[in-house]
Amino acid sequence: MDAALLGQIMAAGLFLLIILFLMSGYIVAFTLGGLAILVGFAGIAVGAFDQSLFAALPNRFWGVITNPVLVAVPLFVFMGVVLERSGIAESLLTTMGQLFGSLRGGLALSVVLVGALLAAATGVVGATVVTMGLLSLPAMMRAGYDPKLATGTICAAGTLGQIIPPSTVLIFLADILQGANSAAQLSLGNFAPDTVSVGDLFAGALLPSLALVAMFSLYIIWKAIFQPQTCPPVAMTAAERNGLGLRIVGALIPPLLLIMSVLGSIVTGIATPTESASVGAVGALFLAAVKLFADAYLGAEGDPKRDLRLFWFWLAAMAGLGITAWFFGAAGLLNTMLVLLALAFLAILARGDLRRSYFQTLFHSSKSTMSITSMVFIILLGATAFALVFTQLGGSAMVQGFLQGMPGGQFGALLVVFLIIFILGFFLDTFEIIFIVIPITAPVLLIMGVDPIWLGVMIGLLLQTSFLTPPFGFSLFYLRGVAPRTITTPMIYRGVLPFIALQILALAALWAFPDLATWLPNELFRSDTPGTEGAPPPPPSFDEGGGEDEFL
């Protein structure tokens, strides 16, 4: 048998073996890397794989570890974990619940809005779902909410961290799509293609993610109007109403300040995503220190004097940091926050109970960050070995021929890839899908004329949907772990179905109107060079065929 044909057969077998082993529960990183190396050695034995290619693996691993773009991942994870462990997320959720609770559907609306804020401030899906499940679910049950609506809202709001910037999923997608786009454009003869940066994908995901939040909110409002018995209002006590305005400002300003510092610096071009991630990590440490000082010196939460003092403090802090960022840029903002954090450290060291509490938060946050980051990067290293073996066995050529031969050209190829991602989302984790499927399909789709930013946002929305999809959506398991026994698993499954339908509707809208993803990054980062030779191909539309002959 011809060695090239045998290599393609082995590549297809490698892909199927990996899916089978992952569904059987084997460790992801070792499955990807181990099976790839074993199949590579088998390919060497039959003459379908060049053994000298294994010598390139250490350099590939080193390139992954030293990639400056991926430095942002542990920093954003650390930022989210610190906010969750310091109690800032809990305060925000409690206060927003008091603000909207007196309205029909108000608690559910507060969960969606807080989920969006926490997604932009933390991006940690598991922590968001668990926090809202522990705090909001009991309150919603006491208020008489339909368990299906309550659980579905919490799961859906928690998954917003997958698509709302700064999302670690978007960071990895941007890194993979950058390499795929460069290879695709070179094969088409474009030697100066536009880059696909993390900032591009963050800007591209902003409007679709906000539209998704609006769709969730409109669904809850519809339930409140036409099925009011499913989401009754909550009776507010006089103590809860007293000083609510100040509490709202004090709870909202810290995460909003962090969001504006991180996303604002990226979108306006003041800082790169990696630089803004460092600002976010330092800012989270400072917010945690302020929360600790407020608890120690300003009285218990709910005290009007505490709320008033925090109100003026945060207003002054927002004005000062905004002026610093405007005149001195990201470096000045980071230096200012480092000085403030150093002063906070000195004050914390002077008091034993504060020192123990703060460093305990710091220790557990660092430990969680190390665990999450190590898990993701070791999967990425295994995926690097898989991509090398799969490509060199001829798998990429096989995938390209398969997708370009699909009926409907570009539309058919996209539909097949999206269906594969959606179905794999029933069984595999988000990062497993990113590192296995995207590197072998994205180059072909980009050669067929798909816009890389649009493709990244579409994939991000699909992966978010996979976190909600029964029976193995991770968001469902997170909530199941903290929900009371009266909330059954079938209730959770039925509760997320309307939100899955809304996400599919959002995907269809993004497919029909690709400017939702491409307009903002083009305006922010490419408006000064419209129509240049290096511009990416136009987004796909239902009218474009894109057959194989166009790309030969």
XYZ file of C-alpha atoms in Angstrom:
552
model
C 0.000 0.000 0.000
C 1.181 3.522 -0.810
C 2.887 5.182 2.204
C 0.911 8.430 1.787
C -2.427 6.600 1.784
C -1.335 4.472 4.725
C -0.343 7.645 6.608
C -3.782 9.192 6.065
C -5.445 6.011 7.306
C -3.246 6.113 10.406
C -4.069 9.812 10.924
C -7.793 9.060 10.826
C -7.250 6.161 13.219
C -5.285 8.440 15.575
C -8.158 10.929 15.706
C -10.745 8.219 16.391
C -8.527 6.581 19.037
C -8.096 9.876 20.873
C -11.857 10.535 20.914
C -12.475 6.972 22.158
C -9.875 7.201 24.937
C -11.073 10.641 26.062
C -14.679 9.441 26.261
C -13.432 6.481 28.312
C -12.062 8.844 30.957
C -8.308 8.674 30.336
C -6.163 11.695 31.255
C -6.428 14.199 28.413
C -2.806 15.355 28.122
C -1.357 11.846 28.275
C -3.949 10.564 25.820
C -3.127 13.267 23.263
C 0.636 13.077 23.583
C 0.962 9.347 24.297
C -1.222 8.085 21.463
C 0.345 10.570 19.046
C 3.850 9.341 19.828
C 2.824 5.672 19.634
C 1.111 6.168 16.270
C 4.129 8.188 15.125
C 6.437 5.277 15.893
C 4.055 2.957 14.049
C 4.217 5.372 11.108
C 8.025 5.223 11.206
C 7.862 1.415 11.050
C 5.763 1.461 7.852
C 7.552 4.412 6.266
C 4.703 6.908 6.612
C 6.379 9.203 9.185
C 9.821 10.786 9.311
C 11.459 9.974 12.646
C 13.571 13.156 12.535
C 10.357 15.148 13.125
C 10.282 13.962 16.725
C 13.456 15.967 17.255
C 11.392 19.113 16.672
C 9.057 18.377 19.582
C 11.245 19.948 22.325
C 11.476 23.192 20.329
C 7.694 23.153 19.815
C 7.150 22.618 23.547
C 9.519 25.452 24.373
C 7.698 27.723 21.936
C 4.389 26.990 23.669
C 5.762 27.626 27.155
C 7.504 30.875 26.184
C 4.650 32.233 24.036
C 4.157 35.813 25.328
C 0.477 35.812 24.367
C -0.275 32.848 26.628
C 1.300 34.602 29.618
C -2.064 36.371 29.946
C -3.813 33.077 30.786
C -2.484 32.521 34.346
C -2.800 36.241 35.084
C -6.486 36.346 34.106
C -7.147 33.109 36.009
C -5.430 34.539 39.086
C -7.483 37.735 38.825
C -10.726 35.752 38.786
C -9.800 33.437 41.637
C -8.754 36.348 43.866
C -12.073 38.128 43.295
C -14.001 34.962 44.068
C -12.059 34.102 47.234
C -11.971 37.650 48.597
C -15.779 37.844 48.710
C -16.135 40.663 46.169
C -18.194 38.462 43.845
C -20.418 37.410 46.743
C -21.060 41.038 47.764
C -21.942 41.959 44.185
C -24.400 39.083 43.849
C -26.101 39.823 47.177
C -26.464 43.552 46.482
C -27.790 43.110 42.935
C -30.289 40.567 44.247
C -31.584 43.164 46.696
C -31.789 45.752 43.905
C -33.927 43.672 41.524
C -35.511 41.199 43.944
C -38.676 43.212 44.509
C -39.575 42.857 40.805
C -41.099 39.790 39.159
C -38.151 37.922 37.715
C -35.829 40.332 39.495
C -33.664 37.683 41.126
C -33.193 35.908 37.794
C -32.317 39.206 36.101
C -29.773 39.954 38.825
C -28.184 36.536 38.257
C -27.806 37.243 34.524
C -26.359 40.728 35.063
C -24.006 39.577 37.807
C -22.981 36.605 35.661
C -22.033 39.024 32.880
C -20.066 41.248 35.279
C -18.275 38.315 36.863
C -17.528 36.901 33.405
C -15.852 40.174 32.431
C -14.061 40.448 35.779
C -13.112 36.805 36.361
C -13.772 34.549 33.366
C -13.806 31.502 35.671
C -16.951 29.549 34.805
C -16.813 26.996 37.592
C -16.327 29.557 40.348
C -19.144 31.743 38.968
C -21.667 28.892 38.774
C -20.761 27.590 42.226
C -20.929 31.056 43.815
C -24.306 31.856 42.276
C -25.576 28.361 43.045
C -24.698 28.717 46.730
C -26.065 32.247 47.137
C -28.838 32.780 44.581
C -30.415 29.341 44.254
C -31.606 29.134 47.916
C -32.991 32.695 47.685
C -34.822 31.881 44.442
C -36.274 28.706 45.943
C -37.448 30.582 49.046
C -39.121 33.164 46.810
C -41.085 30.430 45.011
C -39.230 30.376 41.688
C -39.756 27.505 39.271
C -36.701 25.272 39.871
C -36.204 24.844 36.128
C -36.024 28.609 35.548
C -33.760 29.127 38.564
C -31.255 26.411 37.645
C -31.291 27.247 33.936
C -30.619 30.923 34.626
C -27.699 30.173 36.948
C -26.081 27.705 34.533
C -26.545 29.987 31.517
C -25.253 33.096 33.307
C -22.263 31.150 34.606
C -21.181 30.094 31.115
C -20.901 33.714 29.946
C -17.309 33.559 31.164
C -16.548 31.447 28.087
C -17.334 34.231 25.601
C -17.280 37.607 27.406
C -13.742 39.068 27.320
C -11.295 38.547 28.922
C -11.937 34.846 28.322
C -9.112 32.313 28.459
C -10.927 30.373 25.720
C -10.632 33.385 23.405
C -6.927 33.744 24.228
C -6.163 30.187 23.125
C -8.442 30.511 20.098
C -6.634 33.678 19.037
C -3.249 31.981 19.349
C -4.352 28.962 17.299
C -6.136 31.061 14.662
C -3.123 33.340 14.288
C -0.946 30.390 13.255
C -3.687 28.910 11.076
C -4.350 32.241 9.340
C -0.665 32.805 8.603
C -0.345 29.336 7.053
C -3.578 29.737 5.073
C -2.666 33.163 3.689
C 0.821 31.997 2.718
C -0.709 29.098 0.786
C -2.919 31.631 -1.043
C 0.091 33.798 -1.938
C -0.571 36.573 0.585
C 2.785 37.194 2.239
C 1.610 40.120 4.417
C -1.616 39.005 6.078
C -3.215 40.859 8.958
C -2.559 39.292 12.320
C -5.301 37.730 14.414
C -4.574 39.029 17.893
C -6.201 38.435 21.246
C -7.439 42.034 21.095
C -9.171 41.296 17.768
C -11.054 38.359 19.235
C -11.897 40.242 22.437
C -13.348 43.107 20.398
C -15.125 40.689 18.048
C -16.784 38.824 20.909
C -17.966 41.962 22.709
C -21.137 42.732 20.727
C -22.312 39.093 20.351
C -21.790 38.442 24.058
C -23.717 41.571 25.045
C -26.481 40.542 22.639
C -26.590 37.138 24.345
C -26.951 38.798 27.759
C -29.811 40.880 26.352
C -31.505 37.743 24.980
C -31.278 36.006 28.368
C -32.725 39.088 30.049
C -35.580 39.395 27.544
C -36.483 35.742 28.069
C -36.723 36.296 31.839
C -38.831 39.433 31.299
C -41.113 37.383 29.016
C -41.472 34.758 31.764
C -42.254 37.499 34.296
C -45.002 38.930 32.083
C -46.665 35.792 30.738
C -45.807 33.230 33.447
C -45.492 35.358 36.604
C -46.005 32.357 38.895
C -42.578 31.017 37.818
C -40.643 34.069 39.095
C -42.472 35.944 41.886
C -41.048 39.062 43.550
C -39.203 39.004 46.868
C -40.401 40.955 49.883
C -37.742 43.463 51.008
C -37.278 44.373 54.668
C -36.719 47.937 55.835
C -33.143 47.087 56.819
C -32.418 45.797 53.302
C -33.845 48.933 51.709
C -31.898 51.258 54.017
C -28.774 52.546 52.237
C -29.303 50.253 49.231
C -28.169 52.944 46.767
C -24.792 53.357 48.453
C -24.342 49.586 48.740
C -25.039 49.193 45.036
C -22.413 51.766 44.124
C -19.905 50.271 46.548
C -20.471 46.744 45.205
C -20.500 47.719 41.514
C -17.527 50.075 41.360
C -14.748 47.562 42.262
C -15.539 45.025 39.481
C -16.404 47.822 37.025
C -13.111 49.531 37.832
C -11.272 46.295 37.112
C -13.239 45.662 33.900
C -12.551 49.167 32.601
C -8.864 48.861 33.461
C -8.502 45.524 31.682
C -10.863 45.699 28.703
C -10.596 49.453 28.268
C -6.811 49.310 27.947
C -7.103 46.530 25.328
C -9.904 48.038 23.241
C -8.401 51.527 23.190
C -4.973 50.157 22.282
C -3.312 51.475 25.430
C -2.033 48.022 26.380
C -1.621 44.547 24.941
C -3.762 41.753 26.427
C -0.758 40.455 28.364
C -0.055 43.888 29.832
C -3.713 44.392 30.708
C -3.773 40.963 32.362
C -0.957 42.085 34.673
C -2.977 45.218 35.491
C -5.979 42.996 36.254
C -3.999 40.668 38.533
C -2.493 43.543 40.520
C -5.869 45.281 40.610
C -7.562 42.174 41.995
C -4.992 42.006 44.805
C -5.644 45.671 45.597
C -9.438 45.172 45.617
C -9.029 42.212 47.958
C -6.906 44.357 50.291
C -9.528 47.150 50.288
C -12.265 44.620 51.071
C -10.201 43.329 53.988
C -9.597 46.845 55.349
C -13.290 47.704 55.012
C -14.288 44.601 56.972
C -11.738 45.369 59.688
C -12.089 49.142 60.112
C -15.375 50.320 58.561
C -17.853 48.004 60.253
C -20.010 45.119 59.112
C -21.613 44.974 55.673
C -24.891 46.873 55.650
C -23.639 49.617 57.974
C -24.603 52.981 56.354
C -21.378 54.663 57.524
C -19.277 51.930 55.930
C -21.222 52.212 52.677
C -20.836 55.991 52.555
C -17.081 55.874 53.158
C -16.590 53.166 50.535
C -18.719 55.158 48.111
C -16.441 58.196 48.282
C -13.294 56.069 48.323
C -14.228 54.235 45.130
C -15.326 57.391 43.360
C -11.949 58.979 44.144
C -10.116 55.801 43.120
C -11.956 55.608 39.800
C -11.215 59.249 39.009
C -7.549 58.946 39.993
C -6.883 55.753 38.045
C -8.739 57.088 35.011
C -6.608 60.234 34.945
C -3.451 58.139 35.396
C -4.359 55.834 32.505
C -5.211 58.787 30.260
C -1.936 60.651 30.785
C 0.562 57.863 31.490
C -0.917 54.813 29.703
C -0.793 51.188 30.850
C 2.691 51.487 32.335
C 1.654 54.427 34.502
C -1.543 52.661 35.542
C 0.331 49.507 36.486
C 3.000 51.451 38.401
C 0.317 53.378 40.307
C -1.488 50.174 41.229
C 1.795 48.586 42.316
C 2.491 51.546 44.613
C -1.025 51.343 46.077
C -0.662 47.590 46.538
C 2.719 48.028 48.245
C 1.193 50.527 50.677
C -1.683 48.123 51.325
C 0.808 45.319 51.986
C 2.644 47.432 54.549
C -0.604 48.217 56.331
C -1.624 44.555 56.283
C 1.733 43.392 57.660
C 1.270 45.691 60.645
C -1.776 43.773 61.869
C -1.619 40.043 62.532
C -5.217 39.047 61.823
C -5.256 40.959 58.521
C -1.912 39.461 57.578
C -3.138 35.913 58.159
C -6.414 36.465 56.305
C -4.848 38.199 53.309
C -2.002 35.754 52.832
C -4.411 32.860 53.184
C -6.430 34.336 50.297
C -3.222 34.875 48.348
C -1.992 31.329 49.007
C -5.224 29.599 47.978
C -5.611 31.842 44.923
C -2.063 31.076 43.798
C -2.602 27.362 44.368
C -5.824 27.332 42.330
C -4.185 29.368 39.573
C -1.234 26.985 39.428
C -3.550 23.973 39.249
C -5.768 25.415 36.482
C -2.846 26.779 34.455
C -0.836 23.547 34.705
C -3.855 21.525 33.604
C -4.446 23.706 30.543
C -0.807 23.917 29.486
C -0.070 20.226 29.827
C -3.098 19.570 27.611
C -1.650 22.083 25.149
C 1.696 20.268 25.134
C -0.052 16.964 24.425
C -2.044 18.648 21.669
C 1.206 19.972 20.165
C 2.498 16.402 19.793
C -0.842 15.321 18.330
C -0.841 18.161 15.777
C 2.706 17.306 14.646
C 1.981 13.595 14.107
C -1.477 14.112 12.605
C -0.227 16.726 10.125
C 2.860 14.831 9.027
C 0.893 11.616 8.506
C -1.206 13.475 5.952
C -4.195 14.186 8.151
C -4.371 17.865 7.194
C -4.506 17.073 3.483
C -7.223 14.497 4.170
C -9.285 17.031 6.172
C -8.799 19.686 3.495
C -9.995 17.347 0.758
C -12.972 16.268 2.856
C -14.120 19.795 3.714
C -13.542 21.275 0.276
C -15.502 18.393 -1.227
C -18.575 19.042 0.902
C -21.788 19.990 -0.934
C -22.376 23.723 -0.645
C -18.695 24.593 -0.561
C -17.877 27.002 2.245
C -21.319 26.795 3.843
C -21.288 22.988 3.907
C -17.758 22.839 5.312
C -18.609 25.286 8.087
C -21.798 23.424 8.945
C -19.936 20.105 9.257
C -17.190 21.581 11.470
C -19.698 23.352 13.713
C -21.770 20.179 14.072
C -18.642 18.202 15.015
C -17.709 20.804 17.653
C -21.260 20.893 19.009
C -21.531 17.098 19.251
C -18.080 16.747 20.820
C -19.215 19.328 23.356
C -21.588 16.689 24.740
C -18.594 14.626 25.888
C -15.365 16.649 25.905
C -14.127 19.714 27.759
C -13.746 23.058 25.975
C -9.947 23.011 25.915
C -9.874 19.444 24.607
C -12.027 20.492 21.654
C -9.945 23.620 21.009
C -6.633 21.772 20.948
C -7.856 18.766 18.922
C -10.382 20.052 16.385
C -9.469 23.685 15.710
C -5.825 23.208 14.563
C -6.826 20.618 11.930
C -9.948 22.354 10.597
C -9.262 26.095 10.904
C -6.523 26.285 8.207
C -8.834 24.663 5.652
C -11.736 26.972 6.500
C -9.498 30.026 6.290
C -8.214 28.918 2.871
C -11.854 28.683 1.803
C -12.309 32.390 2.583
C -13.704 32.398 6.124
C -12.888 35.459 8.224
C -10.687 34.356 11.156
C -12.236 36.759 13.681
C -15.763 35.676 12.770
C -14.697 32.037 12.950
C -13.148 32.501 16.400
C -16.253 34.176 17.820
C -18.538 31.507 16.323
C -16.417 28.751 17.821
C -16.394 30.563 21.171
C -20.204 30.687 21.188
C -20.391 27.015 20.211
C -18.016 26.045 23.012
C -20.074 28.094 25.451
C -23.130 26.135 24.316
C -21.243 22.910 24.978
C -20.841 23.945 28.623
C -24.651 24.002 28.854
C -25.495 20.933 26.785
C -26.853 17.856 28.599
C -25.910 15.258 29.561
C -22.272 16.244 30.208
C -22.228 20.043 30.216
C -19.708 21.107 32.843
C -21.864 23.989 34.043
C -24.594 21.459 34.873
C -22.191 19.416 36.989
C -20.940 22.494 38.842
C -24.496 23.405 39.831
C -25.438 19.812 40.612
C -22.579 19.720 43.114
C -23.969 22.613 45.196
C -27.731 22.313 44.588
C -29.948 20.795 47.340
C -31.367 17.321 46.910
C -34.799 18.740 46.127
C -33.309 19.988 42.831
C -33.065 16.916 40.631
C -30.740 16.476 37.666
C -33.667 16.283 35.161
C -34.854 19.678 36.486
C -31.464 21.176 35.670
C -31.449 19.566 32.223
C -34.912 20.887 31.383
C -34.059 24.298 32.812
C -31.137 24.906 30.432
C -33.024 23.910 27.263
C -34.571 27.378 26.629
C -31.162 28.990 27.107
C -29.546 26.527 24.691
C -32.243 27.501 22.172
C -31.377 31.184 22.725
C -27.691 30.473 22.145
C -28.484 28.607 18.924
C -30.561 31.623 17.865
C -27.564 33.857 18.650
C -25.333 31.613 16.538
C -27.774 31.829 13.641
C -27.904 35.623 13.946
C -24.102 35.839 13.977
C -23.929 33.602 10.901
C -26.513 35.729 9.073
C -24.937 39.039 10.192
C -21.150 38.467 10.467
C -20.546 42.195 10.990
C -21.628 41.624 14.596
C -18.198 40.055 15.107
C -16.057 41.862 12.542
C -17.261 45.470 12.680
C -15.764 46.489 16.041
C -12.258 44.995 15.560
C -12.110 46.444 12.037
C -13.092 49.878 13.366
C -10.652 49.734 16.263
C -7.619 48.064 14.704
C -7.971 48.165 10.900
C -9.931 51.304 10.039
C -6.749 53.181 9.111
C -5.909 50.737 6.312
C -9.187 49.754 4.675
C -9.021 47.492 1.694
C -5.304 46.756 1.983
C -3.845 43.678 0.443
C -3.244 42.130 3.848
C -6.867 42.408 4.951
C -8.559 39.146 5.850
C -11.069 37.599 3.468
C -14.711 38.636 3.859
C -16.888 36.705 6.302
C -18.939 33.815 4.964
C -22.480 34.325 3.769
C -25.278 32.036 2.755
C -24.810 33.046 -0.889
C -21.160 32.085 -1.244
C -20.370 28.672 -2.591
C -16.607 28.521 -2.438
C -15.848 25.302 -4.333
C -12.578 23.478 -4.478
C -11.550 24.896 -7.859
C -11.206 28.395 -6.392
C -8.289 27.353 -4.194
C -6.195 25.178 -6.495
